[in-house]
Short mmCIF file of C-alpha atoms in Angstrom, two decimals:
data_model
loop_
_atom_site.label_atom_id
_atom_site.label_comp_id
_atom_site.label_asym_id
_atom_site.label_seq_id
_atom_site.Cartn_x
_atom_site.Cartn_y
_atom_site.Cartn_z
CA UNK A 6 214.98 13.36 91.71
CA UNK A 7 215.41 9.97 92.39
CA UNK A 8 212.71 7.74 90.13
CA UNK A 9 210.73 5.18 91.78
CA UNK A 10 212.40 1.85 90.40
CA UNK A 11 209.30 -0.38 90.38
CA UNK A 12 206.93 -0.87 87.53
CA UNK A 13 204.67 -1.70 90.14
CA UNK A 14 206.06 1.09 92.65
CA UNK A 15 204.07 4.76 90.83
CA UNK A 16 200.14 5.64 90.74
CA UNK A 17 200.23 4.09 87.03
CA UNK A 18 202.82 1.63 88.36
CA UNK A 19 199.88 0.33 90.94
CA UNK A 20 196.75 0.55 88.97
CA UNK A 21 198.47 -1.58 86.07
CA UNK A 22 199.06 -4.76 88.59
CA UNK A 23 194.81 -4.04 89.73
CA UNK A 24 194.86 -4.71 85.72
CA UNK A 25 196.22 -7.35 85.05
CA UNK A 26 195.43 -8.86 88.33
CA UNK A 27 191.83 -8.27 87.24
CA UNK A 28 191.93 -9.30 84.05
CA UNK A 29 192.78 -12.55 84.93
CA UNK A 30 190.48 -13.17 87.06
CA UNK A 31 188.06 -12.06 84.64
CA UNK A 32 189.88 -15.41 82.93
CA UNK A 33 189.15 -17.39 86.14
CA UNK A 34 185.58 -16.11 86.37
CA UNK A 35 184.51 -17.10 82.08
CA UNK A 36 186.38 -21.23 83.64
CA UNK A 37 184.40 -21.27 86.62
CA UNK A 38 180.89 -20.03 84.66
CA UNK A 39 181.66 -22.68 81.87
CA UNK A 40 181.09 -25.92 85.35
CA UNK A 41 178.76 -23.49 87.60
CA UNK A 42 176.60 -24.36 83.76
CA UNK A 43 176.46 -27.91 84.45
CA UNK A 44 174.58 -28.00 87.39
CA UNK A 45 171.72 -26.31 85.24
CA UNK A 46 171.55 -28.68 82.05
CA UNK A 47 168.83 -31.50 82.28
CA UNK A 48 169.49 -34.98 82.39
CA UNK A 49 166.84 -35.42 80.43
CA UNK A 50 170.13 -34.42 77.71
CA UNK A 51 171.56 -36.64 78.63
CA UNK A 52 170.27 -39.59 76.44
CA UNK A 53 172.96 -42.57 76.52
CA UNK A 54 175.39 -43.51 78.98
CA UNK A 55 178.85 -41.78 77.85
CA UNK A 56 181.75 -40.27 78.80
CA UNK A 57 182.77 -43.87 80.70
CA UNK A 58 178.94 -44.16 82.65
CA UNK A 59 178.35 -40.89 83.25
CA UNK A 60 174.88 -40.81 82.81
CA UNK A 61 172.81 -37.13 84.45
CA UNK A 62 174.25 -33.59 85.56
CA UNK A 63 174.99 -35.28 89.01
CA UNK A 64 177.91 -37.50 87.27
CA UNK A 65 178.93 -35.13 84.97
CA UNK A 66 179.70 -32.09 87.96
CA UNK A 67 181.16 -34.59 89.85
CA UNK A 68 183.05 -36.28 86.85
CA UNK A 69 184.14 -32.30 86.26
CA UNK A 70 185.19 -30.80 89.69
CA UNK A 71 186.94 -34.39 90.32
CA UNK A 72 189.17 -33.82 86.58
CA UNK A 73 189.59 -29.95 88.37
CA UNK A 74 191.06 -31.01 91.76
CA UNK A 75 193.32 -33.80 90.04
CA UNK A 76 194.38 -32.64 87.42
CA UNK A 77 198.35 -30.94 88.28
CA UNK A 78 197.85 -27.77 85.82
CA UNK A 79 195.05 -26.40 87.37
CA UNK A 80 196.28 -26.74 90.88
CA UNK A 81 199.18 -24.43 89.26
CA UNK A 82 197.09 -22.14 87.87
CA UNK A 83 194.73 -22.66 90.64
CA UNK A 84 197.67 -20.70 92.58
CA UNK A 85 198.43 -18.40 91.07
CA UNK A 86 194.72 -16.99 90.82
CA UNK A 87 195.12 -17.03 94.53
CA UNK A 88 198.10 -15.09 94.75
CA UNK A 89 195.95 -12.74 91.83
CA UNK A 90 193.21 -12.40 94.68
CA UNK A 91 195.27 -11.50 97.27
CA UNK A 92 197.43 -8.95 95.11
CA UNK A 93 193.94 -7.57 93.49
CA UNK A 94 192.44 -6.93 97.07
CA UNK A 95 196.65 -5.82 98.65
CA UNK A 96 196.96 -2.59 95.53
CA UNK A 97 193.31 -2.06 96.51
CA UNK A 98 194.00 -1.19 99.28
CA UNK A 99 196.81 0.29 99.19
CA UNK A 100 195.31 2.84 95.77
CA UNK A 101 192.14 3.71 98.00
CA UNK A 102 195.20 4.46 101.09
CA UNK A 103 197.21 6.49 99.10
CA UNK A 104 194.14 8.07 96.99
CA UNK A 105 192.26 8.64 100.79
CA UNK A 106 195.60 10.34 101.41
CA UNK A 107 195.45 13.50 98.66
CA UNK A 108 192.18 14.12 99.64
CA UNK A 109 192.32 17.08 101.31
CA UNK A 110 189.22 19.01 103.13
CA UNK A 111 185.86 17.09 102.21
CA UNK A 112 183.51 19.65 99.88
CA UNK A 113 180.63 21.11 101.73
CA UNK A 114 178.73 20.39 98.53
CA UNK A 115 179.65 17.34 96.09
CA UNK A 116 178.45 17.07 92.79
CA UNK A 117 178.33 13.29 91.71
CA UNK A 118 176.49 13.76 87.83
CA UNK A 119 180.04 13.43 86.38
CA UNK A 120 180.47 10.28 86.58
CA UNK A 121 178.35 6.92 87.32
CA UNK A 122 178.27 5.35 91.07
CA UNK A 123 179.81 2.20 90.63
CA UNK A 124 183.19 3.50 89.06
CA UNK A 125 183.32 5.99 92.51
CA UNK A 126 182.80 2.98 94.41
CA UNK A 127 185.36 0.33 92.75
CA UNK A 128 186.37 -0.67 96.82
CA UNK A 129 181.84 -0.64 98.59
CA UNK A 130 181.62 -3.40 95.27
CA UNK A 131 184.90 -5.36 95.58
CA UNK A 132 184.47 -5.63 99.24
CA UNK A 133 181.18 -7.19 99.44
CA UNK A 134 182.98 -9.49 96.23
CA UNK A 135 185.34 -10.09 99.22
CA UNK A 136 182.99 -10.85 102.22
CA UNK A 137 180.62 -13.20 99.81
CA UNK A 138 183.75 -14.89 98.26
CA UNK A 139 184.63 -15.78 101.93
CA UNK A 140 181.34 -17.31 102.40
CA UNK A 141 181.78 -18.79 99.15
CA UNK A 142 184.61 -20.61 99.23
CA UNK A 143 184.47 -21.38 103.50
CA UNK A 144 181.03 -23.18 101.92
CA UNK A 145 182.31 -24.81 99.23
CA UNK A 146 185.97 -25.32 98.57
CA UNK A 147 187.46 -25.70 102.17
CA UNK A 148 184.60 -28.33 102.38
CA UNK A 149 185.64 -30.53 99.32
CA UNK A 150 188.74 -29.53 98.51
CA UNK A 151 190.72 -28.27 101.31
CA UNK A 152 189.40 -30.45 104.47
CA UNK A 153 188.09 -33.14 101.66
CA UNK A 154 185.10 -34.49 103.69
CA UNK A 155 182.08 -33.91 101.46
CA UNK A 156 182.85 -35.50 98.60
CA UNK A 157 179.81 -35.03 96.80
CA UNK A 158 179.98 -31.79 95.56
CA UNK A 159 176.71 -31.57 93.42
CA UNK A 160 174.94 -32.59 96.65
CA UNK A 161 176.22 -29.77 98.39
CA UNK A 162 175.82 -26.87 96.27
CA UNK A 163 172.16 -28.29 95.42
CA UNK A 164 171.33 -28.06 99.54
CA UNK A 165 173.40 -24.90 99.91
CA UNK A 166 171.03 -23.64 96.90
CA UNK A 167 167.64 -24.59 98.90
CA UNK A 168 168.04 -21.75 101.22
CA UNK A 169 166.30 -19.00 100.54
CA UNK A 170 168.95 -16.32 101.94
CA UNK A 171 172.30 -18.14 101.18
CA UNK A 172 170.45 -17.26 97.28
CA UNK A 173 170.08 -13.50 98.04
CA UNK A 174 173.71 -13.50 99.35
CA UNK A 175 174.96 -15.07 95.24
CA UNK A 176 172.52 -12.43 94.15
CA UNK A 177 173.91 -9.32 95.86
CA UNK A 178 177.30 -11.35 95.53
CA UNK A 179 176.57 -11.84 91.47
CA UNK A 180 174.56 -8.49 91.54
CA UNK A 181 177.96 -6.66 92.59
CA UNK A 182 180.34 -8.68 90.70
CA UNK A 183 178.58 -7.21 87.78
CA UNK A 184 178.88 -3.78 88.53
CA UNK A 185 182.72 -4.22 89.50
CA UNK A 186 183.42 -5.69 86.37
CA UNK A 187 181.71 -2.90 83.80
CA UNK A 188 183.60 -0.54 85.30
CA UNK A 189 186.99 -3.24 85.82
CA UNK A 190 187.32 -4.42 82.48
CA UNK A 191 187.22 -0.61 80.62
CA UNK A 192 189.43 0.72 83.37
CA UNK A 193 192.23 -2.07 83.28
CA UNK A 194 192.02 -1.25 79.02
CA UNK A 195 193.49 2.34 79.77
CA UNK A 196 195.10 1.72 83.42
CA UNK A 197 197.76 -0.87 80.90
CA UNK A 198 197.04 1.89 77.45
CA UNK A 199 195.20 -0.99 75.52
CA UNK A 200 192.69 1.48 74.61
CA UNK A 201 193.51 2.84 71.08
CA UNK A 202 191.07 6.01 70.17
CA UNK A 203 189.60 3.39 67.42
CA UNK A 204 188.68 0.88 69.54
CA UNK A 205 187.74 3.18 72.80
CA UNK A 206 183.65 2.41 71.85
CA UNK A 207 183.78 -1.10 71.10
CA UNK A 208 185.98 -1.75 74.36
CA UNK A 209 183.59 0.06 76.66
CA UNK A 210 180.40 -1.67 74.69
CA UNK A 211 182.00 -5.58 74.49
CA UNK A 212 182.94 -4.40 78.40
CA UNK A 213 179.38 -3.48 79.61
CA UNK A 214 177.74 -6.21 77.55
CA UNK A 215 180.00 -9.45 78.49
CA UNK A 216 179.66 -8.40 82.49
CA UNK A 217 175.89 -8.24 81.84
CA UNK A 218 176.30 -11.83 79.97
CA UNK A 219 178.01 -13.98 82.85
CA UNK A 220 175.94 -11.29 85.94
CA UNK A 221 173.19 -12.78 83.88
CA UNK A 222 174.43 -16.35 83.62
CA UNK A 223 175.68 -16.73 86.85
CA UNK A 224 172.24 -14.77 88.97
CA UNK A 225 170.41 -17.52 86.68
CA UNK A 226 172.15 -20.32 87.86
CA UNK A 227 171.00 -20.68 92.30
CA UNK A 228 167.45 -19.75 91.24
CA UNK A 229 167.71 -22.72 88.61
CA UNK A 230 168.70 -24.86 91.35
CA UNK A 231 166.32 -23.16 94.39
CA UNK A 232 162.68 -23.52 92.01
CA UNK A 233 164.39 -27.86 90.43
CA UNK B 18 168.60 39.09 90.15
CA UNK B 19 169.14 38.48 93.81
CA UNK B 20 171.50 35.67 94.96
CA UNK B 21 172.57 34.30 98.43
CA UNK B 22 176.07 33.33 98.47
CA UNK B 23 178.08 31.16 101.36
CA UNK B 24 181.13 31.59 100.90
CA UNK B 25 184.01 29.37 102.00
CA UNK B 26 186.23 31.77 104.21
CA UNK B 27 189.93 30.47 105.66
CA UNK B 28 192.66 33.24 106.81
CA UNK B 29 195.38 30.10 105.98
CA UNK B 30 195.87 26.82 105.26
CA UNK B 31 196.59 26.09 109.00
CA UNK B 32 193.67 27.87 110.49
CA UNK B 33 189.85 26.91 110.36
CA UNK B 34 187.74 27.74 106.88
CA UNK B 35 184.35 28.09 107.36
CA UNK B 36 180.96 28.72 104.88
CA UNK B 37 179.90 33.14 105.52
CA UNK B 38 176.56 33.67 104.18
CA UNK B 39 176.48 37.50 101.89
CA UNK B 40 173.44 38.17 100.53
CA UNK B 41 173.66 40.07 96.70
CA UNK B 42 171.31 42.46 95.05
CA UNK B 43 170.48 43.84 91.86
CA UNK B 44 173.06 42.00 90.19
CA UNK B 45 172.69 41.89 86.07
CA UNK B 46 172.51 37.91 85.27
CA UNK B 47 175.25 39.17 81.77
CA UNK B 48 177.43 40.48 84.96
CA UNK B 49 180.06 37.02 85.37
CA UNK B 50 180.63 35.18 88.09
CA UNK B 51 184.28 37.10 88.79
CA UNK B 52 182.92 40.54 88.29
CA UNK B 53 179.38 39.39 91.12
CA UNK B 54 182.63 38.02 93.56
CA UNK B 55 184.16 42.07 92.94
CA UNK B 56 180.71 43.75 93.50
CA UNK B 57 180.64 41.53 97.06
CA UNK B 58 184.41 42.93 97.27
CA UNK B 59 183.16 46.26 96.52
CA UNK B 60 180.48 46.26 99.26
CA UNK B 61 182.83 44.42 102.22
CA UNK B 62 185.17 47.33 101.40
CA UNK B 63 183.35 49.88 102.58
CA UNK B 64 182.56 48.45 105.03
CA UNK B 65 185.75 47.69 105.84
CA UNK B 66 186.07 43.80 106.17
CA UNK B 67 188.42 41.61 104.27
CA UNK B 68 188.00 41.04 101.11
CA UNK B 69 187.16 37.39 99.24
CA UNK B 70 190.21 36.49 98.07
CA UNK B 71 190.36 34.58 94.84
CA UNK B 72 192.04 33.43 91.57
CA UNK B 73 191.55 35.12 88.36
CA UNK B 74 193.66 36.74 85.42
CA UNK B 75 192.57 36.84 82.01
CA UNK B 76 189.22 36.88 83.08
CA UNK B 77 188.84 34.98 78.92
CA UNK B 78 188.71 31.61 79.98
CA UNK B 79 192.66 31.66 78.51
CA UNK B 80 194.93 31.71 81.83
CA UNK B 81 193.06 29.17 83.87
CA UNK B 82 193.25 30.79 87.04
CA UNK B 83 190.52 31.53 88.39
CA UNK B 84 188.93 28.20 90.39
CA UNK B 85 186.58 27.53 92.56
CA UNK B 86 184.38 25.26 93.08
CA UNK B 87 180.61 26.95 93.46
CA UNK B 88 177.77 23.95 94.19
CA UNK B 89 179.82 21.16 94.01
CA UNK B 90 180.93 22.25 91.36
CA UNK B 91 184.48 22.77 89.42
CA UNK B 92 184.36 26.00 87.48
CA UNK B 93 180.41 26.25 88.02
CA UNK B 94 177.13 24.22 86.24
CA UNK B 95 178.52 24.62 82.94
CA UNK B 96 180.09 22.05 81.23
CA UNK B 97 183.55 22.46 80.31
CA UNK B 98 183.83 25.96 81.21
CA UNK B 99 186.40 28.28 83.63
CA UNK B 100 184.52 30.43 86.17
CA UNK B 101 185.48 33.21 84.70
CA UNK B 102 183.83 32.72 81.68
CA UNK B 103 180.23 31.47 83.56
CA UNK B 104 177.47 34.37 83.81
CA UNK B 105 174.84 34.47 85.91
CA UNK B 106 172.11 33.74 83.75
CA UNK B 107 173.38 30.38 84.54
CA UNK B 108 171.88 30.45 88.44
CA UNK B 109 168.02 31.11 88.67
CA UNK B 110 167.55 34.80 90.58
CA UNK B 111 167.27 33.90 94.22
CA UNK B 112 169.60 31.10 93.96
CA UNK B 113 171.82 29.69 96.66
CA UNK B 114 175.49 29.86 96.42
CA UNK B 115 177.91 27.72 97.82
CA UNK B 116 181.42 28.37 97.05
CA UNK B 117 183.96 26.96 97.60
CA UNK B 118 187.83 26.61 97.64
CA UNK B 119 189.26 23.31 94.62
CA UNK B 120 190.23 20.77 97.44
CA UNK B 121 193.19 18.74 97.13
CA UNK B 122 195.89 18.04 99.93
CA UNK B 123 198.08 19.04 97.14
CA UNK B 124 197.43 22.18 96.71
CA UNK B 125 196.86 24.57 100.03
CA UNK B 126 194.96 27.05 100.49
CA UNK B 127 196.57 30.63 100.68
CA UNK B 128 193.49 32.89 101.94
CA UNK B 129 190.14 32.37 101.37
CA UNK B 130 188.97 30.64 97.69
CA UNK B 131 192.58 30.63 96.68
CA UNK B 132 194.86 27.75 96.59
CA UNK B 133 198.14 27.41 95.46
CA UNK B 134 198.39 25.20 92.74
CA UNK B 135 202.83 24.81 92.42
CA UNK B 136 202.47 22.07 92.61
CA UNK B 137 201.62 21.68 88.97
CA UNK B 138 204.00 23.58 87.83
CA UNK B 139 206.53 21.27 89.81
CA UNK B 140 205.00 18.31 87.36
CA UNK B 141 205.45 20.72 84.22
CA UNK B 142 208.60 20.95 85.58
CA UNK B 143 210.20 17.17 86.34
CA UNK B 144 209.35 16.62 81.89
CA UNK B 145 207.49 18.57 80.09
CA UNK B 146 208.87 20.81 77.94
CA UNK B 147 211.45 19.36 74.72
CA UNK B 148 215.28 19.76 75.14
CA UNK B 149 216.79 21.87 72.40
CA UNK B 150 219.34 24.60 71.25
CA UNK B 151 218.12 28.17 71.54
CA UNK B 152 217.80 30.90 69.09
CA UNK B 153 216.89 30.98 65.52
CA UNK B 154 213.44 29.92 65.79
CA UNK B 155 213.86 26.95 63.21
CA UNK B 156 212.17 27.21 59.73
CA UNK B 157 208.05 25.78 60.09
CA UNK B 158 208.35 23.21 57.43
CA UNK B 159 211.35 22.11 58.46
CA UNK B 160 209.55 19.37 60.21
CA UNK B 161 206.62 17.84 58.43
CA UNK B 162 204.07 16.33 61.04
CA UNK B 163 200.49 14.93 59.14
CA UNK B 164 197.72 17.20 59.63
CA UNK B 165 195.89 15.65 62.50
CA UNK B 166 198.71 14.52 64.10
CA UNK B 167 199.23 18.68 64.33
CA UNK B 168 195.62 18.67 65.59
CA UNK B 169 195.31 15.78 68.11
CA UNK B 170 198.88 17.15 69.83
CA UNK B 171 197.02 20.51 69.76
CA UNK B 172 194.28 18.95 71.62
CA UNK B 173 195.97 17.31 74.26
CA UNK B 174 198.55 21.35 74.04
CA UNK B 175 195.10 23.58 74.76
CA UNK B 176 195.40 22.45 78.77
CA UNK B 177 195.84 25.08 80.75
CA UNK B 178 196.55 23.38 84.14
CA UNK B 179 193.38 25.35 85.97
CA UNK B 180 193.72 21.98 88.31
CA UNK B 181 189.77 21.19 87.65
CA UNK B 182 190.51 17.80 87.11
CA UNK B 183 192.09 17.43 90.29
CA UNK B 184 189.35 19.45 92.52
CA UNK B 185 187.15 17.30 90.75
CA UNK B 186 188.58 13.45 91.01
CA UNK B 187 187.87 12.06 94.18
CA UNK B 188 190.93 10.57 94.24
CA UNK B 189 192.92 13.49 94.11
CA UNK B 190 194.88 13.04 91.00
CA UNK B 191 196.26 14.83 88.32
CA UNK B 192 195.95 12.52 85.90
CA UNK B 193 194.75 14.32 83.29
CA UNK B 194 196.85 17.04 83.75
CA UNK B 195 199.92 15.14 83.13
CA UNK B 196 198.02 13.40 80.83
CA UNK B 197 197.96 16.51 78.60
CA UNK B 198 201.10 17.11 78.34
CA UNK B 199 202.98 14.16 78.29
CA UNK B 200 200.63 12.75 75.18
CA UNK B 201 201.40 16.64 73.26
CA UNK B 202 204.45 15.87 73.18
CA UNK B 203 204.75 12.25 72.29
CA UNK B 204 203.06 12.89 69.78
CA UNK B 205 205.32 15.43 67.49
CA UNK B 206 208.58 14.73 66.67
CA UNK B 207 210.24 16.52 68.35
CA UNK B 208 208.84 15.40 72.10
CA UNK B 209 209.82 10.97 70.65
CA UNK B 210 213.09 12.23 71.46
CA UNK B 211 212.67 12.10 75.20
CA UNK B 212 209.10 10.67 75.26
CA UNK B 213 211.05 7.95 77.98
CA UNK B 214 212.30 9.96 80.19
CA UNK B 215 209.76 12.66 80.63
CA UNK B 216 206.21 10.14 81.52
CA UNK B 217 208.37 8.61 84.03
CA UNK B 218 210.34 11.79 85.55
CA UNK B 219 206.26 13.79 84.77
CA UNK B 220 204.88 10.34 87.07
CA UNK B 221 207.06 10.43 90.17
CA UNK B 222 206.63 14.33 90.36
CA UNK B 223 203.30 13.94 90.66
CA UNK B 224 203.63 11.11 92.56
CA UNK B 225 205.84 13.47 95.16
CA UNK B 226 203.23 16.19 95.05
CA UNK B 227 200.95 13.89 96.50
CA UNK B 228 198.45 13.57 93.57
CA UNK B 229 196.22 10.56 94.06
CA UNK B 230 196.27 7.54 92.09
CA UNK B 231 193.57 7.51 88.17
CA UNK B 232 190.97 4.80 88.88
CA UNK B 233 189.38 5.98 85.85
CA UNK B 234 185.77 7.33 87.18
CA UNK B 235 186.25 10.15 83.82
CA UNK B 236 185.01 13.07 86.12
CA UNK B 237 188.23 14.70 85.24
CA UNK B 238 187.27 14.85 81.62
CA UNK B 239 184.02 16.50 82.18
CA UNK B 240 184.80 19.58 84.05
CA UNK B 241 188.14 20.33 81.82
CA UNK B 242 188.18 23.51 80.27
CA UNK B 243 189.68 22.37 77.44
CA UNK B 244 188.17 18.86 76.98
CA UNK B 245 191.32 17.34 77.41
CA UNK B 246 190.17 13.23 76.67
CA UNK B 247 190.09 10.56 78.79
CA UNK B 248 192.15 9.22 75.84
CA UNK B 249 195.00 10.92 76.91
CA UNK B 250 194.80 9.01 80.12
CA UNK B 251 195.10 6.37 78.62
CA UNK B 252 197.84 7.38 75.90
CA UNK B 253 199.95 8.57 78.84
CA UNK B 254 199.78 4.93 80.84
CA UNK B 255 201.46 3.18 77.63
CA UNK B 256 203.66 5.70 77.59
CA UNK B 257 205.44 4.78 81.15
CA UNK B 258 204.66 0.75 80.47
CA UNK B 259 206.75 1.54 77.12
CA UNK B 260 209.38 3.58 79.15
CA UNK B 261 209.61 0.54 82.01
CA UNK B 262 209.14 -2.06 79.63
CA UNK B 263 211.04 -1.47 75.93
CA UNK B 264 212.82 1.80 75.98
CA UNK B 265 216.69 0.82 77.53
#
């Protein structure tokens, strides 16, 4: 029997690729959150002018986004991120198709009490996040970074998030992300084999707490802006 | 007690199957589930109808032959049980039970509730062994093994290869089964010699036999009669990555 050579070609290998790309995207999510949090800093936080004339949240956020777009190492990491996201999606699709093929006829009765609903539906959660991502990137990334038609990103964000159904779309996307993360972080560690017995519960609870904190912080930002 | 059984009847892998309803009465709650099927088959024999075929052997939870999915649960409603150890006291008088075979593309139906699980044998043949000279059994204490390691290896070795993990997994993955053998042998000095080849061969055979990828839902470990742990899957993945990245 010939052994498949590639590290990522087997059922275990494909899951490795999911884990590596997933963990990289999580790293980006942290950075993205830090940027988002600038949006809700009150203007009173800037008592005096500093950082070259940054006097309020508006200036601070625009200075931050300008820095991200024009600092080349960030652009480089951004490209790695695009590759990671696309790989994560393609790999997930391949795994899902293969898993569908592996299944036999459907059971007439299925008992789902042995696993959590979000661990069984990572594909659906991922699809919701994917749809959200397309809307999100069309609104900001495309306008600001690619087409360069909008120069005041702060204004664009605030105007967009004053529409209630946009806020709703964001909340749905973030809830899906939260559940995707809870299972994804633990699953990634297990897939990579970095899951020692002594740290098993630590990984589990860190995944839960991290996902909860991420989801709550991401979720409150559009709500605060909407009611501001 | 009385039970209504809706049993999957199928001629062979190529024909379509369907549920057939049977009503049984005067059953004892102390009967094992398989004894109840024996009673049904006796009644069918008297009527001249073909018996419901199902796998069984030791009937004491050791051999891993009995299968069955009862009301959507592999091996029945009790956690970490085999079907032969499931007794009718686990059900209520008058219950309707839907009895299906283990379903996975790698487990084609032979007849009724009997499935072909030889795909799992092929995985074991691919690497679930150690190479050693035959002859006299060596002195048991020639290779000292720490008690904790021996116990841990034995926990993994306890897998009886019943296939409940595959039947329960939404992806029909045999990761828990493969990982139990990989972890069992990787923990012991005798198995360490071939640890890299073993994991690659066995994962490769797993894929060749058409099992799916593990998505870590953990459902397999919940039904495993031998309580093989999910930690073994993590161990298998570690061994795989180690073999791919570190070994020659």
